Amino acid sequence: MKLKTALLVGASLLAMTAHAHAFQAIGNLVISGLLAVGLGGLLPAASSAAIGLGAVLTAVQIGATALNFIRAKPPSADPNTMKQTTKGAEGHGRYAFGRVMLEGKIAFGNTAGYKINRLILHCFGPIDAVEEYFYDGRSVTVEEDGAVSSPPFAVPGGSHLYLQTKSGDGSETAWTDLKSSYPTLWTDDHRVAGIGQTLLTFISPGTASDRFAKLLTGGIKSVRVLARVGRCFDPRTSETKWTRNGVLWCAHWLSRLPGWSSAMLDWDDIAERADEADALVPVVGGTAPRCTLSGGWEGPLTTDIVLEMLDSAGLEVRETPEGKYTFAWLEDDPTTELVIPWSRAEEGIASPYIDHDLSAGPEGAKRPNICTLEYFSPERMYEVAEADLSGVTWARVNHDIDVYGDQERRVRLPFCDNVHQGSRIARRMFYEGRADSGLVKTTLAGLATWGKRVITIQVPDVGEDFSPASLKCRKGPVRTDQSDCTCEIPVTVIPAELQVPWNPATMEATPPPVLPTFEYESELPTPAAPLEACQIVYPDASREVRIRFAGVAGGTIAEATRRTYSAGMPTPWASMTEFRPGTIFLGEWYAYAAADWQEQDADFRVRFFDSDEEGSYWSPLLEKRPLVVNNAAPSVPTNVHHGPHGEGSGVAINATAPADLHVAYLRFQASGGGNPQDWPVDEMLPCRPGDELSLGLPAVDVGPWPDSVTVNYSVTACASDGTPSAAVTGSYTIQGSGGGQ
């Protein structure tokens, strides 16, 4: 029986539960017989009635055992199809969940004047969030109104390219822009509800423009989004939300197979498994959740796809005593549930063992001796890719390679989205494929193994002392032969290699090299990560985020982007305003954005464009964990001086803010003007690094000559909380005649 058949049999056999009393009666007879012949010690501590019903329950449980025992099947899911663009409104739909890279199907395209539209259908919704947009393979920054602010698309007051996404949660209405531009083709009935979609709008500069060739050579390019897709029920919180938790996604998709429903699942037990999936386990470089899944496929949901999810998670389906279904982990070295002894003469118990026929896995020439691992790789822009197992000793059996040559076991986990989890699962599957397997024949005592999945059987050893050997095995469904009152138990021996505890430092595969985001070819060097970032609080309590970064040779246009995190997940990249404040800051670039991200985790990156708007690669990230306000004393202001202001004897104090990223304002103080309504002066002027500020002072109350008034002033640069720099001071005198000096 294939696992697929066993899954499907669940629904049809539910009707058999009406006859459970018959199975209980049979169970009582079987267990009573075992007790009568002195073999009760082989049974678990429970009543015979409970054991009878639990062990001989129905074919559902037998099917569930076979479901997890026989797992050979062809692959059916190909997440790489999610990164392909096709045309036409017909064809298979696309499903996705977790974190995925999506292109889609072009369902509509048309032109109205200088406006070009494409409607791209990504997958069945909902899309929980878009983390990043790509146009023609290149990452672009998209503003809240959909305008692409990255060169070469941005223009003053707008953009040549707009990307707007609807989540596909079922509440969609027809696109207003399509209705107004194509009233006879797109109406209110064209909702495309329940499908995550992106509307591309390209505003052509016209063929006479120098920008036309740069923007539209080759036509409209493909659009791709890195998105968090899908929401599933979490029994721990009773919420339906996005997650990468592998247990919750397996429950979500299993309950949607034909013949299955969420009512068939034991959600209390699944909640415990979900906690275990979230638990952090040691991995190379630190810790990571035990089980996460992501991926997608084109076409209907099938049993084969759910099986691949279970493989990718390292889970099996189990039935509970209450007749519901849950999951259990497929452990490398699971705990024995029952031991069938070779001999217990001291208790007057004869051995239940009769015979065994075990083969050493596949024939030597066919037995796998090299393991390769394919998984859903974020490092390769979210496609199925091969991990590097070249330096991992468990992945090669050198003796067999020398004798038989290379025999590859390709472990394909299309929904496993990290190399740590994939490595653990691959080792188990590789050595299970090499394991001894066969049949063990016992007396009727073998019925005690019914309902068990892992048993230890003591069999005669061929060693010198003929002592029994203990074999820990995964077992299949027990078969009985009434003619001679014997049992046959299919078993697969758990290899000794899997009884060695997992050590990520020596056993974990290396992920494939990170595939850099595609960029147009450019001579510009890749910029360094931004040098620093901080939160600014101005005197009026308004806030902004700033970064400082270095330029690159040939770079004349800078693009800085930022993102923060919500519930541990990154928000979409957002733009910043870049500036370079004059020759005294040669080579220094800055960027800012109005935002309050204090004490939040944040990432920043930059890239440059040359005079032809050809871009560099993105810089490495500057990661702030968290972003904070820097209240250290700034450097002193520069170029502090006074000069004429307005008509007559008016005077202004002038100063330039220092280069310190965290300077929030300049404080101007002056005294000696005489008029108590206007003097002394104490003003705080918000600033950014390199800003040139000027404060006009009030009129001075001075009498006729020879009277005079001396005004003393100082300027300090201040951090967000008012921490000042050293003061730069000055003074000037106004004579009674009105002259100043």
PDB file of N, CA and C in Angstrom, residues 360-371 393-408 430-431 433-436 497:
ATOM      1  N   ALA A 360      20.402  -7.230   3.622  1.00  0.00           N
ATOM      2  CA  ALA A 360      21.219  -6.053   3.947  1.00  0.00           C
ATOM      3  C   ALA A 360      20.904  -4.910   2.996  1.00  0.00           C
ATOM      4  N   GLY A 361      19.687  -4.400   3.098  1.00  0.00           N
ATOM      5  CA  GLY A 361      19.291  -3.296   2.237  1.00  0.00           C
ATOM      6  C   GLY A 361      19.257  -3.740   0.788  1.00  0.00           C
ATOM      7  N   PRO A 362      19.263  -2.820  -0.155  1.00  0.00           N
ATOM      8  CA  PRO A 362      19.355  -3.192  -1.567  1.00  0.00           C
ATOM      9  C   PRO A 362      20.666  -3.920  -1.841  1.00  0.00           C
ATOM     10  N   GLU A 363      20.700  -4.618  -2.959  1.00  0.00           N
ATOM     11  CA  GLU A 363      21.937  -5.285  -3.336  1.00  0.00           C
ATOM     12  C   GLU A 363      23.084  -4.283  -3.387  1.00  0.00           C
ATOM     13  N   GLY A 364      24.288  -4.787  -3.110  1.00  0.00           N
ATOM     14  CA  GLY A 364      25.437  -3.893  -2.990  1.00  0.00           C
ATOM     15  C   GLY A 364      25.598  -2.949  -4.158  1.00  0.00           C
ATOM     16  N   ALA A 365      25.363  -3.459  -5.366  1.00  0.00           N
ATOM     17  CA  ALA A 365      25.556  -2.617  -6.541  1.00  0.00           C
ATOM     18  C   ALA A 365      24.470  -1.557  -6.679  1.00  0.00           C
ATOM     19  N   LYS A 366      23.372  -1.733  -5.940  1.00  0.00           N
ATOM     20  CA  LYS A 366      22.276  -0.770  -6.019  1.00  0.00           C
ATOM     21  C   LYS A 366      22.100   0.021  -4.730  1.00  0.00           C
ATOM     22  N   ARG A 367      22.827  -0.353  -3.716  1.00  0.00           N
ATOM     23  CA  ARG A 367      22.672   0.312  -2.420  1.00  0.00           C
ATOM     24  C   ARG A 367      23.259   1.715  -2.490  1.00  0.00           C
ATOM     25  N   PRO A 368      22.518   2.734  -2.064  1.00  0.00           N
ATOM     26  CA  PRO A 368      23.043   4.102  -2.141  1.00  0.00           C
ATOM     27  C   PRO A 368      24.274   4.271  -1.269  1.00  0.00           C
ATOM     28  N   ASN A 369      25.283   4.941  -1.811  1.00  0.00           N
ATOM     29  CA  ASN A 369      26.491   5.188  -1.032  1.00  0.00           C
ATOM     30  C   ASN A 369      26.931   6.653  -1.070  1.00  0.00           C
ATOM     31  N   ILE A 370      26.209   7.476  -1.817  1.00  0.00           N
ATOM     32  CA  ILE A 370      26.449   8.921  -1.833  1.00  0.00           C
ATOM     33  C   ILE A 370      25.110   9.624  -1.683  1.00  0.00           C
ATOM     34  N   CYS A 371      25.046  10.564  -0.780  1.00  0.00           N
ATOM     35  CA  CYS A 371      23.807  11.317  -0.564  1.00  0.00           C
ATOM     36  C   CYS A 371      23.942  12.727  -1.133  1.00  0.00           C
ATOM     37  N   THR A 393      31.073  13.667   6.291  1.00  0.00           N
ATOM     38  CA  THR A 393      31.481  12.264   6.195  1.00  0.00           C
ATOM     39  C   THR A 393      30.300  11.315   6.097  1.00  0.00           C
ATOM     40  N   TRP A 394      29.179  11.618   6.755  1.00  0.00           N
ATOM     41  CA  TRP A 394      28.072  10.668   6.724  1.00  0.00           C
ATOM     42  C   TRP A 394      27.484  10.529   5.319  1.00  0.00           C
ATOM     43  N   ALA A 395      27.704  11.511   4.446  1.00  0.00           N
ATOM     44  CA  ALA A 395      27.074  11.515   3.131  1.00  0.00           C
ATOM     45  C   ALA A 395      27.809  10.640   2.119  1.00  0.00           C
ATOM     46  N   ARG A 396      28.902   9.994   2.520  1.00  0.00           N
ATOM     47  CA  ARG A 396      29.650   9.115   1.616  1.00  0.00           C
ATOM     48  C   ARG A 396      30.042   7.846   2.371  1.00  0.00           C
ATOM     49  N   VAL A 397      29.776   6.698   1.759  1.00  0.00           N
ATOM     50  CA  VAL A 397      30.212   5.414   2.313  1.00  0.00           C
ATOM     51  C   VAL A 397      31.359   4.932   1.421  1.00  0.00           C
ATOM     52  N   ASN A 398      32.552   5.284   1.823  1.00  0.00           N
ATOM     53  CA  ASN A 398      33.704   5.127   0.934  1.00  0.00           C
ATOM     54  C   ASN A 398      33.977   3.672   0.559  1.00  0.00           C
ATOM     55  N   HIS A 399      33.745   2.746   1.499  1.00  0.00           N
ATOM     56  CA  HIS A 399      34.013   1.340   1.181  1.00  0.00           C
ATOM     57  C   HIS A 399      33.132   0.886   0.024  1.00  0.00           C
ATOM     58  N   ASP A 400      31.851   1.205   0.092  1.00  0.00           N
ATOM     59  CA  ASP A 400      30.940   0.795  -0.984  1.00  0.00           C
ATOM     60  C   ASP A 400      31.268   1.500  -2.296  1.00  0.00           C
ATOM     61  N   ILE A 401      31.692   2.744  -2.202  1.00  0.00           N
ATOM     62  CA  ILE A 401      32.068   3.475  -3.415  1.00  0.00           C
ATOM     63  C   ILE A 401      33.251   2.795  -4.096  1.00  0.00           C
ATOM     64  N   ASP A 402      34.240   2.374  -3.283  1.00  0.00           N
ATOM     65  CA  ASP A 402      35.415   1.711  -3.846  1.00  0.00           C
ATOM     66  C   ASP A 402      35.042   0.394  -4.524  1.00  0.00           C
ATOM     67  N   VAL A 403      34.056  -0.308  -3.964  1.00  0.00           N
ATOM     68  CA  VAL A 403      33.712  -1.636  -4.484  1.00  0.00           C
ATOM     69  C   VAL A 403      32.737  -1.554  -5.651  1.00  0.00           C
ATOM     70  N   TYR A 404      31.696  -0.720  -5.489  1.00  0.00           N
ATOM     71  CA  TYR A 404      30.601  -0.723  -6.459  1.00  0.00           C
ATOM     72  C   TYR A 404      30.532   0.533  -7.321  1.00  0.00           C
ATOM     73  N   GLY A 405      31.314   1.533  -6.998  1.00  0.00           N
ATOM     74  CA  GLY A 405      31.179   2.795  -7.704  1.00  0.00           C
ATOM     75  C   GLY A 405      30.093   3.661  -7.086  1.00  0.00           C
ATOM     76  N   ASP A 406      29.882   4.819  -7.645  1.00  0.00           N
ATOM     77  CA  ASP A 406      28.932   5.786  -7.085  1.00  0.00           C
ATOM     78  C   ASP A 406      27.497   5.318  -7.304  1.00  0.00           C
ATOM     79  N   GLN A 407      26.734   5.277  -6.208  1.00  0.00           N
ATOM     80  CA  GLN A 407      25.295   5.008  -6.255  1.00  0.00           C
ATOM     81  C   GLN A 407      24.610   6.127  -5.459  1.00  0.00           C
ATOM     82  N   GLU A 408      24.021   7.059  -6.177  1.00  0.00           N
ATOM     83  CA  GLU A 408      23.517   8.275  -5.535  1.00  0.00           C
ATOM     84  C   GLU A 408      22.117   8.074  -4.963  1.00  0.00           C
ATOM     85  N   PHE A 430      18.756   8.816   3.971  1.00  0.00           N
ATOM     86  CA  PHE A 430      19.864   8.145   3.282  1.00  0.00           C
ATOM     87  C   PHE A 430      20.154   6.792   3.924  1.00  0.00           C
ATOM     88  N   TYR A 431      20.280   6.770   5.251  1.00  0.00           N
ATOM     89  CA  TYR A 431      20.633   5.518   5.909  1.00  0.00           C
ATOM     90  C   TYR A 431      19.448   4.567   6.014  1.00  0.00           C
ATOM     91  N   GLY A 433      17.520   4.188   3.543  1.00  0.00           N
ATOM     92  CA  GLY A 433      17.593   3.560   2.229  1.00  0.00           C
ATOM     93  C   GLY A 433      18.657   2.481   2.130  1.00  0.00           C
ATOM     94  N   ARG A 434      19.597   2.467   3.070  1.00  0.00           N
ATOM     95  CA  ARG A 434      20.643   1.437   3.111  1.00  0.00           C
ATOM     96  C   ARG A 434      20.347   0.354   4.146  1.00  0.00           C
ATOM     97  N   ALA A 435      19.271   0.509   4.906  1.00  0.00           N
ATOM     98  CA  ALA A 435      19.061  -0.315   6.094  1.00  0.00           C
ATOM     99  C   ALA A 435      18.674  -1.747   5.748  1.00  0.00           C
ATOM    100  N   ASP A 436      19.013  -2.678   6.681  1.00  0.00           N
ATOM    101  CA  ASP A 436      18.530  -4.049   6.592  1.00  0.00           C
ATOM    102  C   ASP A 436      17.024  -4.055   6.770  1.00  0.00           C
ATOM    103  N   GLU A 497      24.401   3.945  12.272  1.00  0.00           N
ATOM    104  CA  GLU A 497      24.804   5.333  11.983  1.00  0.00           C
ATOM    105  C   GLU A 497      23.794   6.343  12.516  1.00  0.00           C
TER     106      GLU A 497
END
